[in-house]
Coordinates of C-alpha atoms in Angstrom, one line a residue:
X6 CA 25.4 -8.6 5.2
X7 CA 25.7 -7.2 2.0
X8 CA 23.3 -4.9 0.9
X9 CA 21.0 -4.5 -2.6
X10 CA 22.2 -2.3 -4.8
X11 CA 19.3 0.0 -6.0
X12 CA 19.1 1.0 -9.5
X13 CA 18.4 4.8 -8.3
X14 CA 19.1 6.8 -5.2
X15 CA 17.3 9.6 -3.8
X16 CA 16.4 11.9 -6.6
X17 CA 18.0 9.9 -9.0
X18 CA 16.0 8.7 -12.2
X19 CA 16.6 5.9 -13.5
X20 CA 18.4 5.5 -16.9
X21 CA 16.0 4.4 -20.0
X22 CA 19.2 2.0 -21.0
X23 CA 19.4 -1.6 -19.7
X24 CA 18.1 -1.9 -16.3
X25 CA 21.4 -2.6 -13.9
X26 CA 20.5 -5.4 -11.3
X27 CA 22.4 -6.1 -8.1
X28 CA 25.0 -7.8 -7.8
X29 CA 23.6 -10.5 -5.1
X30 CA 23.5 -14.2 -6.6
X31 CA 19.5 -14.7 -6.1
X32 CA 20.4 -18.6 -4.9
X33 CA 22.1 -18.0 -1.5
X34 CA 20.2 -17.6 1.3
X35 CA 21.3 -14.7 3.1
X36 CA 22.8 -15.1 7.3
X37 CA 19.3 -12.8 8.2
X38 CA 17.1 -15.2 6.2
X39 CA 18.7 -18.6 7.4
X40 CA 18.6 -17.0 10.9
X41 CA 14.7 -16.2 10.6
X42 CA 13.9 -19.8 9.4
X43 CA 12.6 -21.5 12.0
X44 CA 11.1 -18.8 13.3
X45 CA 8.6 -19.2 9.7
X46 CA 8.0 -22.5 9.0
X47 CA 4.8 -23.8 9.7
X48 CA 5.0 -27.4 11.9
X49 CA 2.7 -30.0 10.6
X50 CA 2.4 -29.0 7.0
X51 CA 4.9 -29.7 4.1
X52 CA 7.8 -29.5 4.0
X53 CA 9.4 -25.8 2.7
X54 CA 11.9 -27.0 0.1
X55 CA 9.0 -29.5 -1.4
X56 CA 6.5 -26.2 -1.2
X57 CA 9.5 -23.7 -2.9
X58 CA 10.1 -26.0 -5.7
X59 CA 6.4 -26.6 -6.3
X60 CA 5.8 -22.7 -6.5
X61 CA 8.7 -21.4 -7.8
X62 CA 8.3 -23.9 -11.0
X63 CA 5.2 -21.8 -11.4
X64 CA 6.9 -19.0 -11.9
X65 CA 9.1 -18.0 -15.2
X66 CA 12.3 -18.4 -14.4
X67 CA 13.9 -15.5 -15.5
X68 CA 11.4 -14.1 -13.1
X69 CA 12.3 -16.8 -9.9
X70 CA 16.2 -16.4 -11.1
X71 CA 15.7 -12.6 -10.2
X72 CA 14.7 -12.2 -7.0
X73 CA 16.3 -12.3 -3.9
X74 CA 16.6 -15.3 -1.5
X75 CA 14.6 -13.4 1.5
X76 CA 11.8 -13.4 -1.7
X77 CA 11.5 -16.9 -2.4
X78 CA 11.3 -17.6 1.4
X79 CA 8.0 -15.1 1.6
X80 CA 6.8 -17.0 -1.5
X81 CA 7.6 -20.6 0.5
X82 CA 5.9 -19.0 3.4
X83 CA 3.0 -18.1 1.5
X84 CA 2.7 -21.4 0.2
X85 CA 2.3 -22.8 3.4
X86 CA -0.5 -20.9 4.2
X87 CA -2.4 -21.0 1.5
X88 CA -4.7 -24.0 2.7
X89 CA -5.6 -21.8 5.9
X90 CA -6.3 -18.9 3.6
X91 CA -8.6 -20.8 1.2
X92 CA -11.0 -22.5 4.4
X93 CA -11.0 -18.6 6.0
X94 CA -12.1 -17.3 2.0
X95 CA -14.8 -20.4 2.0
X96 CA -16.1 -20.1 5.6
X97 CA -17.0 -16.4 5.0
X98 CA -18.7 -17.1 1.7
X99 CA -20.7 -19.6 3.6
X100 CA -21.6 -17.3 5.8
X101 CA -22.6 -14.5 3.7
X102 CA -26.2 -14.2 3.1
X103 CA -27.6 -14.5 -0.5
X104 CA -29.7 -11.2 -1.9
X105 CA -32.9 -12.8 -1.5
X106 CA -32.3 -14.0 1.7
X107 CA -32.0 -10.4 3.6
X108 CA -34.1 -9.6 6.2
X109 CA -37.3 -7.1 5.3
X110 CA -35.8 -5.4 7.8
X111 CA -32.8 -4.8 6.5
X112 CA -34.0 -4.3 2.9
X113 CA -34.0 -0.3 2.6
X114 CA -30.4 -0.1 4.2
X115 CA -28.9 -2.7 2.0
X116 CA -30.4 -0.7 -1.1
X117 CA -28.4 2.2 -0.2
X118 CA -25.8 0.4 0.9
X119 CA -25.1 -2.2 -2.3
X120 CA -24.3 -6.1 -0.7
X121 CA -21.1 -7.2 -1.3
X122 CA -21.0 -10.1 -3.9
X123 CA -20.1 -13.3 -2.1
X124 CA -16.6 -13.7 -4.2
X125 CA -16.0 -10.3 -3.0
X126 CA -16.7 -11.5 1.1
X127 CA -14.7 -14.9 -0.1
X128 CA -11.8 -12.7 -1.4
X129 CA -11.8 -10.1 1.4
X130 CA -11.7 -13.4 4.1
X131 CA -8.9 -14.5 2.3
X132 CA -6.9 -11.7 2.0
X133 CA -7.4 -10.9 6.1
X134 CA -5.9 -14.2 6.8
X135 CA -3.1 -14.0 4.6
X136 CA -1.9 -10.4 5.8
X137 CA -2.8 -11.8 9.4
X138 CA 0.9 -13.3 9.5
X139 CA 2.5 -10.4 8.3
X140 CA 1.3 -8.1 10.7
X141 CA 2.6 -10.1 13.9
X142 CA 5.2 -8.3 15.9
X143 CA 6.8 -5.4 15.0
X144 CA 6.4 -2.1 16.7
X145 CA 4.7 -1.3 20.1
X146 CA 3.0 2.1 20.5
X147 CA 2.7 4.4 23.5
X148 CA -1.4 4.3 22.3
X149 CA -3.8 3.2 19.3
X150 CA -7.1 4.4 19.3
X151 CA -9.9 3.5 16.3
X152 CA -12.2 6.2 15.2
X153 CA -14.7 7.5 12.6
X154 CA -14.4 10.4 10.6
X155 CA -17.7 11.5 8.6
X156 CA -16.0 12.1 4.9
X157 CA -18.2 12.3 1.3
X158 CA -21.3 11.4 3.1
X159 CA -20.2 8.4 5.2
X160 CA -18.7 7.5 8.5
X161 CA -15.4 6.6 7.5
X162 CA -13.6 4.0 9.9
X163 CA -9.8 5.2 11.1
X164 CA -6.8 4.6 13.1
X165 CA -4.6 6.4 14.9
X166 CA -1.1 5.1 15.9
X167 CA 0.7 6.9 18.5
X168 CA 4.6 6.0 18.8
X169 CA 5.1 8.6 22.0
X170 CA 3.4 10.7 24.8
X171 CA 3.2 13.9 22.9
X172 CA 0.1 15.8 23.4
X173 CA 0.3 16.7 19.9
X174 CA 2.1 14.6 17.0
X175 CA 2.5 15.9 12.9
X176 CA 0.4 13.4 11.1
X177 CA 0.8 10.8 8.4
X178 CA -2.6 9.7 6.7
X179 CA -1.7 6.2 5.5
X180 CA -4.1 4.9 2.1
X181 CA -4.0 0.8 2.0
X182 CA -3.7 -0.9 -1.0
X183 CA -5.5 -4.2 -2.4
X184 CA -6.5 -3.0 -5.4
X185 CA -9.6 -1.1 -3.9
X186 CA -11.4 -4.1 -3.7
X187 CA -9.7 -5.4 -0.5
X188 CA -7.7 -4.0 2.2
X189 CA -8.8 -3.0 5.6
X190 CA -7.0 -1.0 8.9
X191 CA -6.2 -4.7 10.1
X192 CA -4.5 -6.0 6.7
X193 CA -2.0 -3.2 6.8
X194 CA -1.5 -2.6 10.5
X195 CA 2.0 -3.4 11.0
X196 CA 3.0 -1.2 7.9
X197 CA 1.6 1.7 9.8
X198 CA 3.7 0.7 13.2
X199 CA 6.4 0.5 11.5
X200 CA 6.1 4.4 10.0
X201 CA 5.0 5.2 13.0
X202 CA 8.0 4.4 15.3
X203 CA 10.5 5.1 12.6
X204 CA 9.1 8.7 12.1
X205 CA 8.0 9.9 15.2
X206 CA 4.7 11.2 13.6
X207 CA 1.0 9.9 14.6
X208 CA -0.2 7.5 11.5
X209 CA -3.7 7.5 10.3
X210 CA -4.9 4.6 8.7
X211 CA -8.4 5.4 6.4
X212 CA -10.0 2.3 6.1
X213 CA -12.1 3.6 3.1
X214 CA -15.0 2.1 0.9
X215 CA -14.4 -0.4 -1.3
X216 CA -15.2 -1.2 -4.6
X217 CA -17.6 -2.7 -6.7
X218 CA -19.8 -1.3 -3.9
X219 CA -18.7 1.6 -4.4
X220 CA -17.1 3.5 -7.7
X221 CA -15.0 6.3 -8.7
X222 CA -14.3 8.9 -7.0
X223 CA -15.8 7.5 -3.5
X224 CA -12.8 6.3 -2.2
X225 CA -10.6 9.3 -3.4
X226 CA -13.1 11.6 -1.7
X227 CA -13.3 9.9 1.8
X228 CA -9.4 9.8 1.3
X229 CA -9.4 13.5 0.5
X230 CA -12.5 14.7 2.8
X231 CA -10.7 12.9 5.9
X232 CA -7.8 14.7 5.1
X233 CA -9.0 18.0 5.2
X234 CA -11.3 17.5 8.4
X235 CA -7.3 16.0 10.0
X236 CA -6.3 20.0 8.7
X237 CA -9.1 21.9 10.6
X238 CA -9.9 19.4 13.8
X239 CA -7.0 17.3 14.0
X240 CA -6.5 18.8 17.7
X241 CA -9.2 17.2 18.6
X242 CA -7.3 13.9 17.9
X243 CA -4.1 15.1 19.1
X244 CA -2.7 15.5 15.3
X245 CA -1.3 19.0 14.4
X246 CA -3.1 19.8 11.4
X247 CA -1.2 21.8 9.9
X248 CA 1.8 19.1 9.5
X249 CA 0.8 16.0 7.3
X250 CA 2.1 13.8 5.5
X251 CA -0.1 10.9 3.0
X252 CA 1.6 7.5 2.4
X253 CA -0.3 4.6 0.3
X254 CA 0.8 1.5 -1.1
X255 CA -0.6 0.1 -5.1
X256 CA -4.2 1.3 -4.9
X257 CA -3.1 3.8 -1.7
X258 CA -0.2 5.3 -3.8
X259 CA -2.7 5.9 -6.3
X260 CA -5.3 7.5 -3.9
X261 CA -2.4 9.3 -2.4
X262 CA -1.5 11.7 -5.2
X263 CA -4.9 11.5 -6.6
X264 CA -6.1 12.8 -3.6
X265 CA -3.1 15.8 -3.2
X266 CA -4.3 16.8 -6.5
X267 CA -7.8 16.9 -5.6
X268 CA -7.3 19.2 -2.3
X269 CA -4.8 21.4 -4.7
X270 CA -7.4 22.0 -7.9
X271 CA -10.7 21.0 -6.9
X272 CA -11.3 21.1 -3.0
X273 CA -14.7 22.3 -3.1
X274 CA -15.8 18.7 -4.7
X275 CA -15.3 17.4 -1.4
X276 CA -16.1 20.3 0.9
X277 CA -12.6 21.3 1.7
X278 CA -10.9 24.1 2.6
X279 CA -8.6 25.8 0.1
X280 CA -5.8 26.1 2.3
X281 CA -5.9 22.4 3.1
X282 CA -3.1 21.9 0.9
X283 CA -0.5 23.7 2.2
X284 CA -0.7 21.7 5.2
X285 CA 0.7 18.4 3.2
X286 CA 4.6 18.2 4.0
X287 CA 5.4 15.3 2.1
X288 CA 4.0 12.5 0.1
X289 CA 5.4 8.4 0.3
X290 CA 3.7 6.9 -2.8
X291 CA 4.9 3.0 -2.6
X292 CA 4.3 0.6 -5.9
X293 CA 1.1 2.3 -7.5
X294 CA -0.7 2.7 -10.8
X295 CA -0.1 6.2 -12.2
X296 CA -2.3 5.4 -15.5
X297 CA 0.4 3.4 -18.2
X298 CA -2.0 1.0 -20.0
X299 CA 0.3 -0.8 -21.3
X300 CA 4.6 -1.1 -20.6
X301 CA 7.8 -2.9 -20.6
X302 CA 7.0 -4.3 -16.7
X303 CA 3.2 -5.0 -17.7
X304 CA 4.0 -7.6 -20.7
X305 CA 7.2 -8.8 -18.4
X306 CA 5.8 -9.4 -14.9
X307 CA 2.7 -10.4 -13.4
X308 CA 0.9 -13.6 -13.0
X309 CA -0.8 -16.1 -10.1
X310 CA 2.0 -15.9 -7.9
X311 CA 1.3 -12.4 -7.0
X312 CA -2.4 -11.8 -8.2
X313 CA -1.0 -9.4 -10.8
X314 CA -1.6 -10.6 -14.0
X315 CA -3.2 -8.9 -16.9
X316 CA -6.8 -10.7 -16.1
X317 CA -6.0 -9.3 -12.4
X318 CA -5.3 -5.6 -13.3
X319 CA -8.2 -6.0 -15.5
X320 CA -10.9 -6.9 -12.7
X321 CA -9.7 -4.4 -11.1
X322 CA -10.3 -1.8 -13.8
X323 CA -13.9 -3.0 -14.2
X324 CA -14.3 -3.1 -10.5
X325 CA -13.5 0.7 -9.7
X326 CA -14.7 2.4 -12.6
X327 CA -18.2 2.8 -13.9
X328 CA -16.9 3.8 -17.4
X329 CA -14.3 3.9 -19.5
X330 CA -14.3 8.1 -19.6
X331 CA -13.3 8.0 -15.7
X332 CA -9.8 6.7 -16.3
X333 CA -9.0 9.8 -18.2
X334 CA -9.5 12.0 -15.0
X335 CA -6.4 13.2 -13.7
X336 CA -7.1 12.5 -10.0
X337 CA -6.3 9.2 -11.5
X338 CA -4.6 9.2 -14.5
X339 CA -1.6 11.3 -12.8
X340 CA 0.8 11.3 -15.5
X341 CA -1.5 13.3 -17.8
X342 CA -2.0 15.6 -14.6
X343 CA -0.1 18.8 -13.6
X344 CA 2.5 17.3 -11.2
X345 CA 4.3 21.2 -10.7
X346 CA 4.0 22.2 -7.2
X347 CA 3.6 19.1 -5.2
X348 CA 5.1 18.5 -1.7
X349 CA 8.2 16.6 -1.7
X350 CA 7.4 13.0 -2.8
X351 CA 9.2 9.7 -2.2
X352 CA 8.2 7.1 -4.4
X353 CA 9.6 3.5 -4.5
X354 CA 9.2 0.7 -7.1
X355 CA 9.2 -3.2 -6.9
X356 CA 12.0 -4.1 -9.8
X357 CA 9.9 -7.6 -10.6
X358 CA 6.2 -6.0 -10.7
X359 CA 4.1 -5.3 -13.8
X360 CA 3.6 -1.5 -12.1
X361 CA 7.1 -0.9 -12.2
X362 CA 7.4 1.9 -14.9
X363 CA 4.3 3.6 -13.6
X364 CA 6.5 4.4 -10.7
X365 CA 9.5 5.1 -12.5
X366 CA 7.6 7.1 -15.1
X367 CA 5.6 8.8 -12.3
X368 CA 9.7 9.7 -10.6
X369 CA 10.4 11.1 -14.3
X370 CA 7.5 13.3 -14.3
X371 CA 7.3 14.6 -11.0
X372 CA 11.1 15.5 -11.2
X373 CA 10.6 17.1 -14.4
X374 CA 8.0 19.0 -12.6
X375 CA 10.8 20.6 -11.1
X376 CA 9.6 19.1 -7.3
X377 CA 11.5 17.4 -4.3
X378 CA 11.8 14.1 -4.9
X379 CA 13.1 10.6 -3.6
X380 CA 13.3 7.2 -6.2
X381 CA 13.9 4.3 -4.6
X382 CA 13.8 0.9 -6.8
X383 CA 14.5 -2.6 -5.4
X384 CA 15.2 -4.6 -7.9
X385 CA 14.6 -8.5 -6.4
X386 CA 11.5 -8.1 -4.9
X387 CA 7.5 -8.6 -6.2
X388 CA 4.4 -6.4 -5.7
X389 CA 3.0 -5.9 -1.8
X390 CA 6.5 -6.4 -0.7
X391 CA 5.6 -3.6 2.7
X392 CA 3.8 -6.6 4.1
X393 CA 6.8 -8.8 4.2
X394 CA 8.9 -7.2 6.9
X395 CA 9.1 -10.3 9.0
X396 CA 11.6 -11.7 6.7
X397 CA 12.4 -8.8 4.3
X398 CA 15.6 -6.6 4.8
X399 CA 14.0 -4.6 1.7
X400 CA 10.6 -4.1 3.9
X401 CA 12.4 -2.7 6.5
X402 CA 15.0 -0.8 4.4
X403 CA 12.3 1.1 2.0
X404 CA 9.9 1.9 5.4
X405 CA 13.2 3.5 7.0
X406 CA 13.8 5.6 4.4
X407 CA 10.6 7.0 3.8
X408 CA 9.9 7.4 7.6
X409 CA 13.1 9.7 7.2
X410 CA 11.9 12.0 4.5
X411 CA 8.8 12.6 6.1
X412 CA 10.2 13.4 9.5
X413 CA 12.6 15.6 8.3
X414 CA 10.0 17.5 5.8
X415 CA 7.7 17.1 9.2
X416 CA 10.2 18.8 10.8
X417 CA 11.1 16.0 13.6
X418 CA 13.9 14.4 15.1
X419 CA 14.1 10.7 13.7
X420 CA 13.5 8.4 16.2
X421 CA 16.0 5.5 16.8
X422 CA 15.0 2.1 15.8
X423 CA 14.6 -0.1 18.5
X424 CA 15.9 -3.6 18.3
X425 CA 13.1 -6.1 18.3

């Protein structure tokens, strides 16, 4: 089959003339995608070409005329669902108690620990079942195990993924997206398989505090404190400390170089050890935010079909920050940061996503910086496209790829990928 062209290859940035799309005619339906049909569409509910042409005339159609065939078929597959992830989004609101009605008993904890808002329980719900498809299949591994690591004053949830029998594995700390007001160690489970298998390394999902409950910097502390206790105990968890890696997706690729920065100039904020940074090998930094307000991709892309609209990016604004000032810091606002001296990065950019030219302006920066670095852009895809590997040649292309740079920065022998 042929392959995407990408508009960059590995340390290549791309040009700031017209943007050069591949060469694949968005209409036909690839021999993987007509292959993996069946295998997607949901009996008893209607029918997919009704569903695509419903959804894709909701989309602009310079937008629809852009992406790839295996892209429409994720959208018709979403579509399909979308029923089942509405009831799962309304039965957990139900079931979410109001403010008045928590128990006395229960009264001092919530105040310390703020309820969620019901839309924030309905969205979360809905979200879960959505990914839920996503994440079936894919990798087995030799062992997973779920435990807590106590990070800026909390007990913070993780997972450990372990592709082989090693008694000790190099590390990669994996940061979910969802805009850091969903996302979970089950939402992004399969993602984490997959890096695991394809790099040979242990992956460590942080399944860290959400927001509104919580605000800037929370999450970017647990990210960063768990980190650093991975440097100084990870024997205790069969993780060499002293080979890691971080990878993050949207709101993860944000908290993954906020958090490299914050171990490299402030690591006392969170308790950690000065030399915690030299243990970071290599950073994977997939579709994030790097603090543009405003570009070309933001006014271009975005909208219902992929929750990334300019309301959407918005909410999410008011949801993580408690003012304005903290967007300025540059444990978030990376492109204002000091980028010199990183580990080597891979970063990757969805062509049709409003976040686009953070990426790409993030790739500029960071090579200018003078630092290793890996740019990879595919151009026919959307936002969140590391979910869609059941039906996604890019998925699995872009997770390959960045497994490789880490192993080899890790200093490992890439595994080979098993057939399914």
């Amino acid at each position: 089959m042929q392959q995407s062209r990408r508009m960059s290859q590995h340390g290549r940035i791309p040009p700031t003339g017209p943007i050069q799309t591949s060469t694949r005619t968005a209409g036909k339906l690839p021999i993987a995608s007509t292959r993996r049909r069946k295998q997607y569409i949901i009996t008893g509910m209607t029918t997919y070409d009704h569903l695509t042409s419903a959804l894709l005339d909701s989309i602009p159609h310079d937008i629809v005329n852009a992406m790839s065939a295996q892209m429409r078929d994720v959208l018709a597959v979403q579509a399909t669902r979308a029923e089942f992830c509405r009831r799962a989004a309304e039965e957990a609101g139900r079931a979410a108690p109001e403010p008045a009605n928590v128990p006395e008993s229960d009264r001092d904890q919530t105040a310390k620990s703020p309820q969620t808002p019901v839309r924030f329980v309905e969205s979360r719900a809905e979200y879960r079942a959505e990914r839920s498809y996503w994440n079936e299949g894919g990798p087995t591994m030799v062992r997973t195990v779920d435990d807590t690591i106590t990070a800026a004053g909390v007990e913070v949830p993780v997972r450990f993924h372990f592709p082989s029998t090693e008694a000790v594995l190099p590390g990669i700390v994996f940061l979910h997206g969802g805009g850091f007001t969903v996302g979970d160690l089950d939402t992004h489970d399969r993602i984490m398989r997959v890096i695991a298998e394809s790099s040979g390394a242990a992956v460590i999902g942080v399944d860290y505090s959400l927001s509104p409950e919580v605000k800037f910097p929370q999450a970017l502390y647990e990210s960063a404190g768990v980190i650093d206790h991975l440097v100084r105990r990870g024997q205790d968890f069969g993780i060499d400390g002293s080979r890691l890696a971080i990878a993050g997706d949207s709101a993860g690729s944000m908290l993954t170089i906020g958090a490299t920065l914050l171990l490299r100039d402030d690591p006392a904020s969170v308790g950690a050890h000065p030399e915690t940074f030299s243990a970071l090998r290599a950073l994977m930094a997939f579709y994030g935010g790097h603090g543009l307000s405003d570009s070309a991709s933001r006014r271009i892309f975005g909208g219902s079909w992929d929750g990334m609209g300019t309301d959407d990016l918005g909410s999410i604004m008011s949801d993580y920050f408690s003012s304005a000032d903290d967007t300025g810091s540059p444990f978030y606002h990376h492109l204002s940061a000091d980028l010199t001296g990183l580990p080597p990065v891979f970063v990757a950019a969805a062509g049709l996503d409003p976040l686009r030219d953070d990426a790409r302006a993030l790739a500029m920066r960071l090579r200018r910086a003078g630092n290793d670095l890996a740019y990879e852009e595919y151009p026919h895809v959307l936002h969140s496209f590391l979910h869609f590997g059941r039906i996604l040649d890019d998925t699995t292309d872009v997770l390959t790829k960045a497994a490789a740079f880490a192993a080899e920065r890790l200093t490992l022998c890439v595994l080979s990928r098993r057939e399914p």
